[in-house]
Amino acid sequence: METLHPLARRWLGWIDRRSIVPISIVLVVLVGYGDYATGVETFDWDAAKFPDPHAMLSALHDAGLRYGIWQTPYTGAASNMDPAPDQLAYATAHGFFPPQTGVLVNQWGPPIDFTNPDAYAWWQQNLRAYTDGDGVEGFKLDYAEDVVLGVLGK
């Protein structure tokens, strides 16, 4: 346990099935709020903060915890505080953004258009880095408030 990430040690310390609110799942927050990845939806782990995510996740699973991560449907430009330029370039080149969005209320850019089957498949493929490679069991999807039908009279 000494080699585990400090967050994992803290989470493992919370496990007490006799407590009033027993813990069963841990959610790690997205870039900009908790910084588990190198950029917003880069589908990786920030090695400076999580040098051995596989060991951390294994310890959590071995202790009976389920593990999820917080996601948003965006990519960020290289100039963004949470850059994901490779993902942005790929999504742009393949037309994975909706033709129109509402008022952008996030700091990253337009949302991925999940009504586009190719964009949906690409996103699912990227998520497999976490599910198949790391054993992540769930995702908390956030934002997309800028997808508002009828906003601005359109």
mmCIF file of C-alpha atoms in Angstrom:
data_model
loop_
_atom_site.group_PDB
_atom_site.id
_atom_site.type_symbol
_atom_site.label_atom_id
_atom_site.label_comp_id
_atom_site.label_asym_id
_atom_site.label_seq_id
_atom_site.Cartn_x
_atom_site.Cartn_y
_atom_site.Cartn_z
ATOM 1 C CA MET A 1 0.000 0.000 0.000
ATOM 2 C CA GLU A 2 2.989 2.315 0.443
ATOM 3 C CA THR A 3 3.490 2.564 -3.345
ATOM 4 C CA LEU A 4 -0.118 3.475 -4.074
ATOM 5 C CA HIS A 5 -1.152 6.913 -5.190
ATOM 6 C CA PRO A 6 -2.147 9.035 -2.151
ATOM 7 C CA LEU A 7 -5.733 9.268 -3.433
ATOM 8 C CA ALA A 8 -6.005 5.493 -3.617
ATOM 9 C CA ARG A 9 -4.723 5.187 -0.039
ATOM 10 C CA ARG A 10 -7.341 7.701 1.066
ATOM 11 C CA TRP A 11 -10.135 5.912 -0.801
ATOM 12 C CA LEU A 12 -9.109 2.546 0.614
ATOM 13 C CA GLY A 13 -9.195 4.112 4.076
ATOM 14 C CA TRP A 14 -12.832 5.064 3.556
ATOM 15 C CA ILE A 15 -13.988 1.486 3.113
ATOM 16 C CA ASP A 16 -16.096 0.516 6.070
ATOM 17 C CA ARG A 17 -19.216 -1.384 5.161
ATOM 18 C CA ARG A 18 -20.566 -0.759 8.669
ATOM 19 C CA SER A 19 -20.612 3.013 8.288
ATOM 20 C CA ILE A 20 -23.797 4.986 7.735
ATOM 21 C CA VAL A 21 -22.804 5.689 4.131
ATOM 22 C CA PRO A 22 -20.594 2.838 2.929
ATOM 23 C CA ILE A 23 -18.463 3.540 -0.121
ATOM 24 C CA SER A 24 -18.767 1.225 -3.114
ATOM 25 C CA ILE A 25 -17.574 3.326 -6.045
ATOM 26 C CA VAL A 26 -14.924 5.968 -6.648
ATOM 27 C CA LEU A 27 -15.280 8.581 -9.410
ATOM 28 C CA VAL A 28 -12.173 10.430 -10.547
ATOM 29 C CA VAL A 29 -12.926 13.874 -11.916
ATOM 30 C CA LEU A 30 -12.028 15.103 -15.396
ATOM 31 C CA VAL A 31 -9.256 17.467 -16.385
ATOM 32 C CA GLY A 32 -9.726 20.960 -15.044
ATOM 33 C CA TYR A 33 -11.383 19.625 -11.905
ATOM 34 C CA GLY A 34 -9.216 16.725 -10.809
ATOM 35 C CA ASP A 35 -6.731 16.223 -13.588
ATOM 36 C CA TYR A 36 -6.496 12.472 -14.130
ATOM 37 C CA ALA A 37 -5.640 12.940 -17.835
ATOM 38 C CA THR A 38 -3.191 15.142 -19.712
ATOM 39 C CA GLY A 39 -6.013 17.141 -21.354
ATOM 40 C CA VAL A 40 -9.777 17.206 -21.699
ATOM 41 C CA GLU A 41 -10.645 13.781 -23.062
ATOM 42 C CA THR A 42 -7.183 12.728 -24.170
ATOM 43 C CA PHE A 43 -8.148 9.234 -22.952
ATOM 44 C CA ASP A 44 -4.927 8.750 -21.012
ATOM 45 C CA TRP A 45 -3.558 9.165 -17.477
ATOM 46 C CA ASP A 46 -1.334 12.042 -16.422
ATOM 47 C CA ALA A 47 1.838 10.119 -15.513
ATOM 48 C CA ALA A 48 3.065 12.955 -13.286
ATOM 49 C CA LYS A 49 -0.019 12.570 -11.095
ATOM 50 C CA PHE A 50 -0.776 8.875 -11.591
ATOM 51 C CA PRO A 51 2.547 7.093 -12.264
ATOM 52 C CA ASP A 52 0.978 3.630 -12.007
ATOM 53 C CA PRO A 53 -2.782 3.817 -12.613
ATOM 54 C CA HIS A 54 -2.983 0.060 -13.184
ATOM 55 C CA ALA A 55 -1.673 -0.703 -9.676
ATOM 56 C CA MET A 56 -3.996 1.892 -8.175
ATOM 57 C CA LEU A 57 -7.053 0.490 -9.952
ATOM 58 C CA SER A 58 -6.101 -3.086 -9.084
ATOM 59 C CA ALA A 59 -5.835 -2.194 -5.396
ATOM 60 C CA LEU A 60 -9.222 -0.475 -5.485
ATOM 61 C CA HIS A 61 -10.833 -3.427 -7.247
ATOM 62 C CA ASP A 62 -9.181 -5.905 -4.862
ATOM 63 C CA ALA A 63 -10.694 -3.950 -1.961
ATOM 64 C CA GLY A 64 -14.154 -4.313 -3.481
ATOM 65 C CA LEU A 65 -14.471 -0.809 -4.916
ATOM 66 C CA ARG A 66 -15.847 -0.111 -8.354
ATOM 67 C CA TYR A 67 -14.146 2.612 -10.307
ATOM 68 C CA GLY A 68 -15.477 5.279 -12.666
ATOM 69 C CA ILE A 69 -14.193 8.457 -14.241
ATOM 70 C CA TRP A 70 -15.817 11.775 -15.052
ATOM 71 C CA GLN A 71 -16.054 12.635 -18.749
ATOM 72 C CA THR A 72 -17.227 15.516 -20.920
ATOM 73 C CA PRO A 73 -18.074 15.426 -24.664
ATOM 74 C CA TYR A 74 -15.365 17.879 -25.718
ATOM 75 C CA THR A 75 -11.803 18.216 -26.958
ATOM 76 C CA GLY A 76 -9.564 21.222 -26.347
ATOM 77 C CA ALA A 77 -7.272 23.202 -28.625
ATOM 78 C CA ALA A 78 -3.531 23.305 -27.907
ATOM 79 C CA SER A 79 -3.974 26.806 -26.457
ATOM 80 C CA ASN A 80 -6.644 25.589 -24.023
ATOM 81 C CA MET A 81 -5.918 25.047 -20.321
ATOM 82 C CA ASP A 82 -6.822 21.363 -20.896
ATOM 83 C CA PRO A 83 -5.350 20.718 -24.347
ATOM 84 C CA ALA A 84 -6.314 17.740 -26.501
ATOM 85 C CA PRO A 85 -5.065 18.908 -29.913
ATOM 86 C CA ASP A 86 -4.752 15.447 -31.472
ATOM 87 C CA GLN A 87 -8.327 14.541 -30.564
ATOM 88 C CA LEU A 88 -9.570 17.958 -31.714
ATOM 89 C CA ALA A 89 -7.776 17.628 -35.066
ATOM 90 C CA TYR A 90 -9.201 14.133 -35.601
ATOM 91 C CA ALA A 91 -12.742 15.170 -34.661
ATOM 92 C CA THR A 92 -12.536 18.271 -36.863
ATOM 93 C CA ALA A 93 -11.136 16.367 -39.864
ATOM 94 C CA HIS A 94 -13.903 13.782 -39.601
ATOM 95 C CA GLY A 95 -16.773 16.215 -39.048
ATOM 96 C CA PHE A 96 -17.583 15.030 -35.513
ATOM 97 C CA PHE A 97 -19.049 18.350 -34.365
ATOM 98 C CA PRO A 98 -22.679 19.379 -34.845
ATOM 99 C CA PRO A 99 -23.353 21.901 -37.610
ATOM 100 C CA GLN A 100 -24.708 24.293 -34.979
ATOM 101 C CA THR A 101 -24.688 24.469 -31.205
ATOM 102 C CA GLY A 102 -26.281 26.753 -28.710
ATOM 103 C CA VAL A 103 -24.300 29.220 -26.687
ATOM 104 C CA LEU A 104 -21.041 27.549 -25.677
ATOM 105 C CA VAL A 105 -20.909 27.459 -21.885
ATOM 106 C CA ASN A 106 -17.766 25.385 -21.499
ATOM 107 C CA GLN A 107 -14.111 26.324 -21.764
ATOM 108 C CA TRP A 108 -13.199 23.746 -24.407
ATOM 109 C CA GLY A 109 -15.257 24.211 -27.594
ATOM 110 C CA PRO A 110 -18.168 22.614 -29.416
ATOM 111 C CA PRO A 111 -19.428 19.244 -28.173
ATOM 112 C CA ILE A 112 -18.929 15.984 -30.015
ATOM 113 C CA ASP A 113 -22.019 15.114 -32.067
ATOM 114 C CA PHE A 114 -23.030 11.708 -30.733
ATOM 115 C CA THR A 115 -25.908 11.535 -33.228
ATOM 116 C CA ASN A 116 -23.179 10.964 -35.823
ATOM 117 C CA PRO A 117 -22.571 7.171 -35.783
ATOM 118 C CA ASP A 118 -18.896 7.596 -36.701
ATOM 119 C CA ALA A 119 -18.315 10.141 -33.907
ATOM 120 C CA TYR A 120 -20.089 7.831 -31.459
ATOM 121 C CA ALA A 121 -17.969 4.840 -32.547
ATOM 122 C CA TRP A 122 -14.757 6.899 -32.279
ATOM 123 C CA TRP A 123 -15.650 8.027 -28.750
ATOM 124 C CA GLN A 124 -16.522 4.470 -27.719
ATOM 125 C CA GLN A 125 -13.203 3.228 -29.133
ATOM 126 C CA ASN A 126 -11.346 5.843 -27.073
ATOM 127 C CA LEU A 127 -13.238 4.892 -23.900
ATOM 128 C CA ARG A 128 -12.008 1.324 -24.326
ATOM 129 C CA ALA A 129 -8.533 2.509 -23.296
ATOM 130 C CA TYR A 130 -10.053 2.913 -19.823
ATOM 131 C CA THR A 131 -12.462 -0.042 -19.780
ATOM 132 C CA ASP A 132 -10.390 -2.719 -21.490
ATOM 133 C CA GLY A 133 -6.955 -1.529 -20.432
ATOM 134 C CA ASP A 134 -7.650 -0.234 -16.930
ATOM 135 C CA GLY A 135 -10.847 -1.930 -15.823
ATOM 136 C CA VAL A 136 -12.793 1.301 -15.373
ATOM 137 C CA GLU A 137 -16.406 0.237 -14.890
ATOM 138 C CA GLY A 138 -18.340 3.425 -15.463
ATOM 139 C CA PHE A 139 -18.395 7.012 -16.573
ATOM 140 C CA LYS A 140 -20.131 10.091 -15.223
ATOM 141 C CA LEU A 141 -20.897 12.212 -18.259
ATOM 142 C CA ASP A 142 -21.013 15.940 -17.651
ATOM 143 C CA TYR A 143 -21.622 19.188 -19.485
ATOM 144 C CA ALA A 144 -23.143 19.375 -22.982
ATOM 145 C CA GLU A 145 -25.360 22.144 -21.632
ATOM 146 C CA ASP A 146 -24.592 23.955 -24.856
ATOM 147 C CA VAL A 147 -26.676 21.397 -26.734
ATOM 148 C CA VAL A 148 -29.999 23.182 -26.403
ATOM 149 C CA LEU A 149 -32.522 22.661 -29.155
ATOM 150 C CA GLY A 150 -34.233 25.843 -30.244
ATOM 151 C CA VAL A 151 -31.778 28.195 -28.573
ATOM 152 C CA LEU A 152 -31.380 31.482 -30.422
ATOM 153 C CA GLY A 153 -34.599 30.691 -32.292
ATOM 154 C CA LYS A 154 -33.001 27.938 -34.397
#
